Amino acid sequence: SRGEVRVDLRKRLLYLQSEAHNVSAGVPGVRTRIVYRGDTGRLHARTEIGDFHQCWSVKLRGVGAGQAGSSPLRNPFLGAMPTKVKHARQLLLDGGTRSVGVFASDDQTVLRGLEVRDPRRRRVVEVTVKDWSTEVLPSSAFDRGEDAPACRDLSLLDRSQQPPTMDLLQVFMPALF
C-alpha cells in the first residue's frame, strides 16, 4: 500500500490519495482519492475497485466547514503529548477512545511516521512518511476530479456522520469531524 497526503491548513484544504494491491483473491487493487475543500465544507471521494468506480460528496459539519474567510485550522500536531518513546508524541481522538502516535526525526522537524490506534476495533494503522515537505502547494493539488467518468453520477450527501475509515483525515483536520 502507498499513498500521498497534502494539507493546507491556512486555506482549509486536504488531499489524500491511496492505493492498495493484492487486497484479496477477489479484489486485486483499490484506489481512493479524497479531497476536502474548506471553501465549500464538502469532502469529495472517489474509489476504484477493479472496474467498479464510485464518487460521493458529503457536507461536513465541523468547526468552520464551508465558511468563507474562516480562520486557518490549528496545526493538529501542536496538541500532541510527549510519550516514553524518543521523538514520539501522542494525539487523542474522539475524547481518548482512539489515538495517533506521531514520530519525528531526531531534530523533531520532519514527520517520519504515524500510528493510528483504535482499541475498540482492535485496529492499528501504521503509516511511514517519505519525502516530507512544507512547501506551499498549488491550488490544482486540491482539484476534486469530478470530470472523471465515474463522477458524473456523483452522490451528494447533506448530512455527515463520521465515516469509520476517515481516521487519517481526522489526524490532519480534527476540528472538522
N, CA and C atoms as an extended XYZ file, in Angstrom:
531
Properties=species:S:1:pos:R:3:atomname:S:1:resname:S:1:resid:I:1 pbc="F F F"
N         0.846       -1.185        0.000 N   SER     1
C         0.000        0.000        0.000 CA  SER     1
C         0.883        1.237        0.000 C   SER     1
N         0.373        2.279       -0.622 N   ARG     2
C         1.086        3.542       -0.631 CA  ARG     2
C         0.093        4.666       -0.838 C   ARG     2
N         0.508        5.872       -0.535 N   GLY     3
C        -0.399        6.991       -0.709 CA  GLY     3
C         0.308        8.316       -0.586 C   GLY     3
N        -0.493        9.351       -0.633 N   GLU     4
C         0.019       10.714       -0.571 CA  GLU     4
C        -1.007       11.565        0.164 C   GLU     4
N        -0.520       12.454        1.019 N   VAL     5
C        -1.389       13.389        1.732 CA  VAL     5
C        -0.816       14.784        1.536 C   VAL     5
N        -1.689       15.731        1.213 N   ARG     6
C        -1.311       17.140        1.103 CA  ARG     6
C        -2.312       17.936        1.929 C   ARG     6
N        -1.805       18.847        2.733 N   VAL     7
C        -2.671       19.626        3.613 CA  VAL     7
C        -2.274       21.094        3.541 C   VAL     7
N        -3.265       21.960        3.448 N   ASP     8
C        -3.056       23.399        3.531 CA  ASP     8
C        -3.988       23.888        4.634 C   ASP     8
N        -3.450       24.054        5.855 N   LEU     9
C        -4.276       24.455        6.997 CA  LEU     9
C        -4.787       25.881        6.847 C   LEU     9
N        -3.995       26.742        6.218 N   ARG    10
C        -4.407       28.139        6.058 CA  ARG    10
C        -5.654       28.241        5.193 C   ARG    10
N        -5.681       27.494        4.083 N   LYS    11
C        -6.828       27.540        3.176 CA  LYS    11
C        -7.857       26.450        3.467 C   LYS    11
N        -7.603       25.624        4.473 N   ARG    12
C        -8.519       24.533        4.849 CA  ARG    12
C        -8.723       23.563        3.687 C   ARG    12
N        -7.619       23.032        3.180 N   LEU    13
C        -7.654       22.095        2.063 CA  LEU    13
C        -6.920       20.816        2.445 C   LEU    13
N        -7.427       19.690        1.966 N   LEU    14
C        -6.773       18.409        2.211 CA  LEU    14
C        -6.938       17.515        0.992 C   LEU    14
N        -5.879       16.802        0.637 N   TYR    15
C        -5.890       15.843       -0.467 CA  TYR    15
C        -5.262       14.563        0.061 C   TYR    15
N        -5.941       13.442       -0.117 N   LEU    16
C        -5.409       12.144        0.284 CA  LEU    16
C        -5.646       11.168       -0.853 C   LEU    16
N        -4.598       10.509       -1.289 N   GLN    17
C        -4.700        9.511       -2.352 CA  GLN    17
C        -4.006        8.265       -1.842 C   GLN    17
N        -4.641        7.100       -2.024 N   SER    18
C        -4.015        5.854       -1.577 CA  SER    18
C        -4.291        4.728       -2.560 C   SER    18
N        -3.387        3.763       -2.569 N   GLU    19
C        -3.513        2.574       -3.403 CA  GLU    19
C        -3.152        1.363       -2.559 C   GLU    19
N        -3.887        0.285       -2.743 N   ALA    20
C        -3.560       -0.992       -2.100 CA  ALA    20
C        -3.635       -2.066       -3.173 C   ALA    20
N        -2.656       -2.951       -3.198 N   HIS    21
C        -2.596       -4.002       -4.209 CA  HIS    21
C        -2.721       -5.371       -3.548 C   HIS    21
N        -3.280       -6.333       -4.289 N   ASN    22
C        -3.468       -7.700       -3.794 CA  ASN    22
C        -4.223       -7.709       -2.465 C   ASN    22
N        -5.328       -6.982       -2.411 N   VAL    23
C        -6.130       -6.872       -1.200 CA  VAL    23
C        -6.701       -8.231       -0.815 C   VAL    23
N        -7.250       -8.949       -1.787 N   SER    24
C        -7.764      -10.304       -1.568 CA  SER    24
C        -7.833      -11.004       -2.922 C   SER    24
N        -8.246      -12.280       -2.915 N   ALA    25
C        -8.344      -13.026       -4.173 CA  ALA    25
C        -9.329      -12.366       -5.132 C   ALA    25
N       -10.406      -11.804       -4.615 N   GLY    26
C       -11.421      -11.174       -5.454 CA  GLY    26
C       -11.204       -9.697       -5.694 C   GLY    26
N       -10.300       -9.082       -4.952 N   VAL    27
C       -10.048       -7.644       -5.075 CA  VAL    27
C        -8.554       -7.435       -5.340 C   VAL    27
N        -8.201       -7.283       -6.618 N   PRO    28
C        -6.781       -7.128       -6.940 CA  PRO    28
C        -6.188       -5.796       -6.480 C   PRO    28
N        -7.004       -4.759       -6.423 N   GLY    29
C        -6.489       -3.465       -6.013 CA  GLY    29
C        -7.589       -2.469       -5.716 C   GLY    29
N        -7.250       -1.477       -4.904 N   VAL    30
C        -8.182       -0.411       -4.534 CA  VAL    30
C        -7.432        0.912       -4.638 C   VAL    30
N        -8.075        1.904       -5.252 N   ARG    31
C        -7.528        3.255       -5.307 CA  ARG    31
C        -8.573        4.205       -4.737 C   ARG    31
N        -8.128        5.105       -3.892 N   THR    32
C        -9.031        6.083       -3.299 CA  THR    32
C        -8.397        7.464       -3.395 C   THR    32
N        -9.234        8.438       -3.699 N   ARG    33
C        -8.801        9.834       -3.730 CA  ARG    33
C        -9.827       10.623       -2.939 C   ARG    33
N        -9.367       11.382       -1.955 N   ILE    34
C       -10.252       12.172       -1.099 CA  ILE    34
C        -9.755       13.614       -1.102 C   ILE    34
N       -10.677       14.550       -1.286 N   VAL    35
C       -10.346       15.972       -1.263 CA  VAL    35
C       -11.334       16.673       -0.341 C   VAL    35
N       -10.808       17.458        0.601 N   TYR    36
C       -11.668       18.323        1.410 CA  TYR    36
C       -11.376       19.755        1.000 C   TYR    36
N       -12.440       20.506        0.723 N   ARG    37
C       -12.324       21.915        0.355 CA  ARG    37
C       -13.049       22.745        1.405 C   ARG    37
N       -12.274       23.532        2.147 N   GLY    38
C       -12.848       24.352        3.196 CA  GLY    38
C       -13.791       25.418        2.692 C   GLY    38
N       -13.610       25.874        1.436 N   ASP    39
C       -14.487       26.916        0.905 CA  ASP    39
C       -15.910       26.413        0.710 C   ASP    39
N       -16.090       25.114        0.500 N   THR    40
C       -17.429       24.543        0.314 CA  THR    40
C       -17.879       23.724        1.519 C   THR    40
N       -16.925       23.326        2.370 N   GLY    41
C       -17.267       22.474        3.505 CA  GLY    41
C       -17.591       21.049        3.085 C   GLY    41
N       -17.202       20.657        1.882 N   ARG    42
C       -17.530       19.321        1.367 CA  ARG    42
C       -16.282       18.457        1.248 C   ARG    42
N       -16.475       17.187        1.550 N   LEU    43
C       -15.465       16.160        1.374 CA  LEU    43
C       -15.847       15.375        0.128 C   LEU    43
N       -14.947       15.292       -0.842 N   HIS    44
C       -15.200       14.591       -2.101 CA  HIS    44
C       -14.351       13.328       -2.116 C   HIS    44
N       -14.935       12.201       -2.494 N   ALA    45
C       -14.198       10.937       -2.524 CA  ALA    45
C       -14.480       10.184       -3.812 C   ALA    45
N       -13.457        9.520       -4.311 N   ARG    46
C       -13.566        8.666       -5.493 CA  ARG    46
C       -12.858        7.366       -5.145 C   ARG    46
N       -13.552        6.245       -5.316 N   THR    47
C       -12.994        4.927       -5.030 CA  THR    47
C       -13.069        4.068       -6.279 C   THR    47
N       -11.993        3.353       -6.558 N   GLU    48
C       -11.941        2.431       -7.688 CA  GLU    48
C       -11.522        1.063       -7.163 C   GLU    48
N       -12.334        0.055       -7.448 N   ILE    49
C       -12.013       -1.333       -7.116 CA  ILE    49
C       -12.202       -2.121       -8.399 C   ILE    49
N       -11.105       -2.440       -9.055 N   GLY    50
C       -11.209       -3.098      -10.356 CA  GLY    50
C       -11.947       -2.201      -11.331 C   GLY    50
N       -13.031       -2.725      -11.941 N   ASP    51
C       -13.831       -1.948      -12.891 CA  ASP    51
C       -14.926       -1.124      -12.209 C   ASP    51
N       -15.090       -1.277      -10.902 N   PHE    52
C       -16.117       -0.549      -10.156 CA  PHE    52
C       -15.560        0.815       -9.743 C   PHE    52
N       -16.345        1.864       -9.982 N   HIS    53
C       -15.967        3.225       -9.613 CA  HIS    53
C       -17.144        3.875       -8.890 C   HIS    53
N       -16.845        4.622       -7.850 N   GLN    54
C       -17.903        5.345       -7.152 CA  GLN    54
C       -17.357        6.678       -6.665 C   GLN    54
N       -18.184        7.712       -6.777 N   CYS    55
C       -17.837        9.036       -6.265 CA  CYS    55
C       -18.942        9.516       -5.339 C   CYS    55
N       -18.556       10.216       -4.298 N   TRP    56
C       -19.546       10.809       -3.416 CA  TRP    56
C       -18.978       12.079       -2.816 C   TRP    56
N       -19.871       12.886       -2.300 N   SER    57
C       -19.507       14.140       -1.668 CA  SER    57
C       -20.394       14.311       -0.446 C   SER    57
N       -19.782       14.659        0.670 N   VAL    58
C       -20.546       14.808        1.909 CA  VAL    58
C       -20.229       16.166        2.530 C   VAL    58
N       -21.258       16.805        3.050 N   LYS    59
C       -21.107       18.092        3.729 CA  LYS    59
C       -20.662       17.820        5.160 C   LYS    59
N       -19.519       18.374        5.560 N   LEU    60
C       -19.043       18.191        6.925 CA  LEU    60
C       -19.651       19.257        7.818 C   LEU    60
N       -19.811       18.931        9.066 N   ARG    61
C       -20.483       19.850        9.990 CA  ARG    61
C       -19.544       20.426       11.037 C   ARG    61
N       -18.265       20.186       10.916 N   GLY    62
C       -17.313       20.617       11.933 CA  GLY    62
C       -17.104       22.114       11.965 C   GLY    62
N       -16.187       22.533       12.806 N   VAL    63
C       -15.888       23.937       13.038 CA  VAL    63
C       -15.443       24.623       11.752 C   VAL    63
N       -16.170       25.639       11.320 N   GLY    64
C       -15.794       26.436       10.161 CA  GLY    64
C       -15.978       25.762        8.816 C   GLY    64
N       -16.588       24.590        8.768 N   ALA    65
C       -16.753       23.891        7.490 CA  ALA    65
C       -17.634       24.712        6.560 C   ALA    65
N       -17.102       25.056        5.395 N   GLY    66
C       -17.864       25.786        4.392 CA  GLY    66
C       -18.024       27.262        4.655 C   GLY    66
N       -17.338       27.797        5.639 N   GLN    67
C       -17.464       29.218        5.942 CA  GLN    67
C       -16.340       29.981        5.253 C   GLN    67
N       -16.712       30.796        4.298 N   ALA    68
C       -15.713       31.593        3.584 CA  ALA    68
C       -15.011       32.513        4.567 C   ALA    68
N       -13.703       32.623        4.423 N   GLY    69
C       -12.937       33.518        5.276 CA  GLY    69
C       -12.706       32.999        6.677 C   GLY    69
N       -12.994       31.727        6.931 N   SER    70
C       -12.742       31.156        8.251 CA  SER    70
C       -11.254       31.222        8.561 C   SER    70
N       -10.938       31.299        9.836 N   SER    71
C        -9.531       31.347       10.215 CA  SER    71
C        -8.860       30.015        9.888 C   SER    71
N        -7.545       30.030        9.695 N   PRO    72
C        -6.838       28.785        9.385 CA  PRO    72
C        -7.037       27.758       10.491 C   PRO    72
N        -6.992       26.499       10.112 N   LEU    73
C        -7.080       25.439       11.106 CA  LEU    73
C        -5.778       25.392       11.895 C   LEU    73
N        -5.878       25.050       13.153 N   ARG    74
C        -4.710       24.939       14.029 CA  ARG    74
C        -3.914       23.697       13.645 C   ARG    74
N        -2.605       23.794       13.707 N   ASN    75
C        -1.750       22.645       13.442 CA  ASN    75
C        -2.100       21.548       14.450 C   ASN    75
N        -2.631       20.410       13.997 N   PRO    76
C        -3.087       19.380       14.929 CA  PRO    76
C        -1.958       18.749       15.730 C   PRO    76
N        -0.730       18.827       15.246 N   PHE    77
C         0.380       18.201       15.955 CA  PHE    77
C         0.831       19.011       17.166 C   PHE    77
N         0.395       20.274       17.258 N   LEU    78
C         0.764       21.095       18.410 CA  LEU    78
C         0.140       20.575       19.700 C   LEU    78
N        -0.967       19.854       19.594 N   GLY    79
C        -1.632       19.314       20.778 CA  GLY    79
C        -1.139       17.944       21.193 C   GLY    79
N        -0.117       17.430       20.517 N   ALA    80
C         0.391       16.094       20.834 CA  ALA    80
C         1.126       16.104       22.169 C   ALA    80
N         0.916       15.044       22.945 N   MET    81
C         1.532       14.919       24.265 CA  MET    81
C         2.788       14.055       24.178 C   MET    81
N         3.811       14.369       24.985 N   PRO    82
C         5.027       13.548       24.990 CA  PRO    82
C         4.723       12.111       25.435 C   PRO    82
N         5.544       11.179       24.963 N   THR    83
C         5.435        9.775       25.368 CA  THR    83
C         6.796        9.311       25.870 C   THR    83
N         6.867        8.056       26.283 N   LYS    84
C         8.135        7.493       26.754 CA  LYS    84
C         9.060        7.131       25.597 C   LYS    84
N         8.516        7.082       24.387 N   VAL    85
C         9.305        6.736       23.207 CA  VAL    85
C        10.004        7.990       22.688 C   VAL    85
N        11.319        7.873       22.419 N   LYS    86
C        12.102        9.009       21.933 CA  LYS    86
C        11.525        9.526       20.612 C   LYS    86
N        11.368       10.828       20.491 N   HIS    87
C        10.880       11.509       19.284 CA  HIS    87
C         9.447       11.114       18.919 C   HIS    87
N         8.669       10.685       19.892 N   ALA    88
C         7.272       10.321       19.627 CA  ALA    88
C         6.357       11.156       20.512 C   ALA    88
N         5.187       11.455       19.978 N   ARG    89
C         4.152       12.170       20.725 CA  ARG    89
C         2.838       11.484       20.429 C   ARG    89
N         1.835       11.770       21.233 N   GLN    90
C         0.545       11.109       21.058 CA  GLN    90
C        -0.574       12.133       21.000 C   GLN    90
N        -1.468       11.955       20.018 N   LEU    91
C        -2.685       12.758       19.893 CA  LEU    91
C        -3.863       11.871       20.261 C   LEU    91
N        -4.826       12.402       20.979 N   LEU    92
C        -6.031       11.646       21.307 CA  LEU    92
C        -7.155       12.063       20.375 C   LEU    92
N        -7.893       11.084       19.867 N   LEU    93
C        -9.044       11.327       19.004 CA  LEU    93
C       -10.299       10.874       19.731 C   LEU    93
N       -11.439       11.429       19.390 N   ASP    94
C       -12.728       11.010       19.957 CA  ASP    94
C       -12.716       10.998       21.478 C   ASP    94
N       -12.157       12.002       22.087 N   GLY    95
C       -12.161       12.065       23.538 CA  GLY    95
C       -11.289       11.011       24.196 C   GLY    95
N       -10.369       10.429       23.457 N   GLY    96
C        -9.428        9.483       24.044 CA  GLY    96
C        -9.670        8.031       23.712 C   GLY    96
N       -10.766        7.706       22.996 N   THR    97
C       -11.009        6.298       22.669 CA  THR    97
C       -10.074        5.809       21.572 C   THR    97
N        -9.581        6.699       20.738 N   ARG    98
C        -8.600        6.355       19.706 CA  ARG    98
C        -7.422        7.309       19.852 C   ARG    98
N        -6.264        6.889       19.351 N   SER    99
C        -5.093        7.753       19.462 CA  SER    99
C        -4.218        7.626       18.227 C   SER    99
N        -3.324        8.602       18.095 N   VAL   100
C        -2.380        8.620       16.986 CA  VAL   100
C        -0.990        8.845       17.558 C   VAL   100
N        -0.079        7.929       17.250 N   GLY   101
C         1.319        8.128       17.588 CA  GLY   101
C         1.964        8.919       16.466 C   GLY   101
N         2.714        9.950       16.807 N   VAL   102
C         3.372       10.812       15.830 CA  VAL   102
C         4.876       10.662       16.042 C   VAL   102
N         5.599       10.249       15.001 N   PHE   103
C         7.033       10.002       15.112 CA  PHE   103
C         7.791       10.987       14.231 C   PHE   103
N         8.798       11.654       14.826 N   ALA   104
C         9.539       12.699       14.118 CA  ALA   104
C        11.017       12.336       14.002 C   ALA   104
N        11.733       13.119       13.200 N   SER   105
C        13.179       12.958       13.046 CA  SER   105
C        13.871       13.336       14.354 C   SER   105
N        15.182       13.064       14.435 N   ASP   106
C        15.933       13.368       15.654 CA  ASP   106
C        15.827       14.834       16.051 C   ASP   106
N        15.816       15.742       15.059 N   ASP   107
C        15.704       17.165       15.389 CA  ASP   107
C        14.243       17.618       15.504 C   ASP   107
N        13.322       16.682       15.361 N   GLN   108
C        11.878       16.882       15.507 CA  GLN   108
C        11.306       17.903       14.528 C   GLN   108
N        11.893       17.998       13.336 N   THR   109
C        11.379       18.921       12.328 CA  THR   109
C        10.741       18.204       11.145 C   THR   109
N        10.940       16.897       11.044 N   VAL   110
C        10.424       16.137        9.907 CA  VAL   110
C         9.555       14.988       10.413 C   VAL   110
N         8.333       14.917        9.917 N   LEU   111
C         7.432       13.822       10.266 CA  LEU   111
C         7.938       12.545        9.614 C   LEU   111
N         8.112       11.480       10.409 N   ARG   112
C         8.622       10.202        9.902 CA  ARG   112
C         7.552        9.119        9.844 C   ARG   112
N         6.535        9.221       10.709 N   GLY   113
C         5.514        8.184       10.697 CA  GLY   113
C         4.347        8.500       11.608 C   GLY   113
N         3.257        7.784       11.379 N   LEU   114
C         2.043        7.887       12.191 CA  LEU   114
C         1.582        6.478       12.526 C   LEU   114
N         0.945        6.333       13.663 N   GLU   115
C         0.349        5.051       14.036 CA  GLU   115
C        -1.023        5.347       14.647 C   GLU   115
N        -2.079        5.019       13.910 N   VAL   116
C        -3.448        5.265       14.367 CA  VAL   116
C        -3.930        4.007       15.083 C   VAL   116
N        -4.357        4.166       16.351 N   ARG   117
C        -4.794        3.019       17.147 CA  ARG   117
C        -6.260        3.149       17.529 C   ARG   117
N        -7.011        2.084       17.319 N   ASP   118
C        -8.421        2.017       17.706 CA  ASP   118
C        -8.614        0.726       18.497 C   ASP   118
N        -8.491        0.779       19.831 N   PRO   119
C        -8.596       -0.436       20.644 CA  PRO   119
C        -9.967       -1.106       20.570 C   PRO   119
N       -11.031       -0.322       20.391 N   ARG   120
C       -12.375       -0.922       20.309 CA  ARG   120
C       -12.490       -1.864       19.127 C   ARG   120
N       -11.899       -1.502       18.020 N   ARG   121
C       -11.968       -2.343       16.816 CA  ARG   121
C       -10.737       -3.232       16.667 C   ARG   121
N        -9.838       -3.142       17.641 N   ARG   122
C        -8.576       -3.900       17.588 CA  ARG   122
C        -7.856       -3.647       16.269 C   ARG   122
N        -7.697       -2.377       15.956 N   ARG   123
C        -7.115       -1.989       14.676 CA  ARG   123
C        -5.964       -1.012       14.906 C   ARG   123
N        -4.873       -1.249       14.188 N   VAL   124
C        -3.726       -0.346       14.188 CA  VAL   124
C        -3.335       -0.105       12.734 C   VAL   124
N        -3.210        1.154       12.363 N   VAL   125
C        -2.776        1.512       11.015 CA  VAL   125
C        -1.442        2.238       11.150 C   VAL   125
N        -0.409        1.685       10.530 N   GLU   126
C         0.910        2.306       10.564 CA  GLU   126
C         1.192        2.995        9.232 C   GLU   126
N         1.691        4.214        9.306 N   VAL   127
C         1.996        4.995        8.110 CA  VAL   127
C         3.453        5.435        8.186 C   VAL   127
N         4.229        5.078        7.174 N   THR   128
C         5.608        5.542        7.060 CA  THR   128
C         5.606        6.767        6.153 C   THR   128
N         6.206        7.840        6.614 N   VAL   129
C         6.212        9.091        5.859 CA  VAL   129
C         7.538        9.220        5.116 C   VAL   129
N         7.453        9.470        3.814 N   LYS   130
C         8.634        9.699        2.979 CA  LYS   130
C         8.457       11.035        2.269 C   LYS   130
N         9.537       11.688        1.977 N   ASP   131
C         9.524       12.950        1.227 CA  ASP   131
C         8.670       14.022        1.907 C   ASP   131
N         8.809       14.165        3.231 N   TRP   132
C         8.091       15.185        3.983 CA  TRP   132
C         8.480       16.563        3.463 C   TRP   132
N         7.504       17.426        3.276 N   SER   133
C         7.765       18.767        2.770 CA  SER   133
C         6.751       19.735        3.357 C   SER   133
N         7.180       20.963        3.551 N   THR   134
C         6.258       22.012        3.993 CA  THR   134
C         6.118       23.093        2.921 C   THR   134
N         6.456       22.747        1.676 N   GLU   135
C         6.353       23.722        0.590 CA  GLU   135
C         4.898       24.111        0.338 C   GLU   135
N         4.701       25.316       -0.162 N   VAL   136
C         3.365       25.802       -0.500 CA  VAL   136
C         2.857       25.014       -1.709 C   VAL   136
N         1.613       24.584       -1.648 N   LEU   137
C         1.037       23.756       -2.704 CA  LEU   137
C         0.196       24.582       -3.665 C   LEU   137
N         0.229       24.246       -4.955 N   PRO   138
C        -0.637       24.947       -5.903 CA  PRO   138
C        -2.092       24.542       -5.681 C   PRO   138
N        -3.013       25.424       -5.988 N   SER   139
C        -4.446       25.131       -5.813 CA  SER   139
C        -4.870       23.895       -6.583 C   SER   139
N        -4.223       23.624       -7.713 N   SER   140
C        -4.601       22.461       -8.523 CA  SER   140
C        -4.391       21.147       -7.781 C   SER   140
N        -3.572       21.142       -6.736 N   ALA   141
C        -3.354       19.912       -5.961 CA  ALA   141
C        -4.630       19.473       -5.250 C   ALA   141
N        -5.593       20.382       -5.118 N   PHE   142
C        -6.819       20.074       -4.389 CA  PHE   142
C        -8.049       20.015       -5.290 C   PHE   142
N        -7.848       19.808       -6.588 N   ASP   143
C        -8.981       19.653       -7.504 CA  ASP   143
C        -9.780       18.418       -7.123 C   ASP   143
N       -11.092       18.508       -7.268 N   ARG   144
C       -11.986       17.418       -6.853 CA  ARG   144
C       -11.970       16.240       -7.808 C   ARG   144
N       -11.665       16.438       -9.049 N   GLY   145
C       -11.651       15.335      -10.003 CA  GLY   145
C       -13.033       14.906      -10.445 C   GLY   145
N       -14.014       15.813      -10.417 N   GLU   146
C       -15.386       15.454      -10.789 CA  GLU   146
C       -15.550       15.243      -12.289 C   GLU   146
N       -14.522       15.556      -13.076 N   ASP   147
C       -14.606       15.344      -14.520 CA  ASP   147
C       -14.416       13.876      -14.890 C   ASP   147
N       -13.928       13.073      -13.966 N   ALA   148
C       -13.703       11.655      -14.255 CA  ALA   148
C       -15.033       10.983      -14.561 C   ALA   148
N       -15.055        9.980      -15.464 N   PRO   149
C       -16.314        9.331      -15.857 CA  PRO   149
C       -17.151        8.838      -14.675 C   PRO   149
N       -16.530        8.273      -13.666 N   ALA   150
C       -17.291        7.734      -12.539 CA  ALA   150
C       -17.942        8.830      -11.708 C   ALA   150
N       -17.469       10.055      -11.841 N   CYS   151
C       -18.006       11.135      -11.021 CA  CYS   151
C       -19.166       11.873      -11.680 C   CYS   151
N       -19.567       11.451      -12.850 N   ARG   152
C       -20.721       12.089      -13.489 CA  ARG   152
C       -22.005       11.788      -12.719 C   ARG   152
N       -22.044       10.649      -12.037 N   ASP   153
C       -23.193       10.282      -11.202 CA  ASP   153
C       -22.828       10.465       -9.736 C   ASP   153
N       -22.326       11.632       -9.419 N   LEU   154
C       -21.860       11.938       -8.077 CA  LEU   154
C       -22.992       11.851       -7.064 C   LEU   154
N       -22.757       11.152       -5.949 N   SER   155
C       -23.730       11.067       -4.860 CA  SER   155
C       -23.461       12.209       -3.893 C   SER   155
N       -24.450       13.076       -3.688 N   LEU   156
C       -24.319       14.190       -2.755 CA  LEU   156
C       -25.052       13.850       -1.472 C   LEU   156
N       -24.358       13.983       -0.358 N   LEU   157
C       -24.953       13.716        0.942 CA  LEU   157
C       -25.016       15.024        1.706 C   LEU   157
N       -26.173       15.322        2.297 N   ASP   158
C       -26.334       16.586        3.012 CA  ASP   158
C       -25.890       16.515        4.462 C   ASP   158
N       -26.057       15.376        5.084 N   ARG   159
C       -25.683       15.242        6.490 CA  ARG   159
C       -24.463       14.357        6.590 C   ARG   159
N       -23.635       14.653        7.543 N   SER   160
C       -22.437       13.825        7.686 CA  SER   160
C       -22.437       13.102        9.015 C   SER   160
N       -21.980       11.890        8.940 N   GLN   161
C       -21.640       11.123       10.125 CA  GLN   161
C       -20.201       10.742        9.892 C   GLN   161
N       -19.423       10.685       10.932 N   GLN   162
C       -18.013       10.403       10.712 CA  GLN   162
C       -17.838        9.007       10.153 C   GLN   162
N       -17.375        8.885        8.922 N   PRO   163
C       -17.123        7.557        8.374 CA  PRO   163
C       -16.018        6.872        9.171 C   PRO   163
N       -16.173        5.593        9.487 N   PRO   164
C       -15.181        4.917       10.319 CA  PRO   164
C       -13.810        4.807        9.671 C   PRO   164
N       -13.729        4.957        8.367 N   THR   165
C       -12.441        4.826        7.685 CA  THR   165
C       -11.723        6.157        7.517 C   THR   165
N       -12.173        7.204        8.164 N   MET   166
C       -11.589        8.527        7.974 CA  MET   166
C       -10.606        8.906        9.080 C   MET   166
N        -9.999        7.920        9.726 N   ASP   167
C        -9.080        8.198       10.825 CA  ASP   167
C        -7.961        9.149       10.431 C   ASP   167
N        -7.354        8.926        9.274 N   LEU   168
C        -6.241        9.781        8.867 CA  LEU   168
C        -6.685       11.208        8.588 C   LEU   168
N        -7.890       11.378        8.078 N   LEU   169
C        -8.382       12.737        7.851 CA  LEU   169
C        -8.551       13.461        9.177 C   LEU   169
N        -9.030       12.744       10.187 N   GLN   170
C        -9.222       13.362       11.492 CA  GLN   170
C        -7.889       13.754       12.124 C   GLN   170
N        -6.814       13.049       11.797 N   VAL   171
C        -5.497       13.402       12.314 CA  VAL   171
C        -5.099       14.794       11.839 C   VAL   171
N        -5.305       15.078       10.550 N   PHE   172
C        -4.847       16.336        9.972 CA  PHE   172
C        -5.824       17.491       10.165 C   PHE   172
N        -7.122       17.218       10.273 N   MET   173
C        -8.120       18.276       10.425 CA  MET   173
C        -9.177       17.864       11.456 C   MET   173
N        -8.774       17.709       12.718 N   PRO   174
C        -9.705       17.204       13.733 CA  PRO   174
C       -10.915       18.098       13.978 C   PRO   174
N       -10.794       19.395       13.760 N   ALA   175
C       -11.915       20.304       14.023 CA  ALA   175
C       -13.092       20.065       13.095 C   ALA   175
N       -12.886       19.362       11.994 N   LEU   176
C       -13.946       19.168       11.009 CA  LEU   176
C       -14.768       17.918       11.251 C   LEU   176
N       -14.346       17.054       12.156 N   PHE   177
C       -15.036       15.774       12.336 CA  PHE   177
C       -15.710       15.678       13.679 C   PHE   177
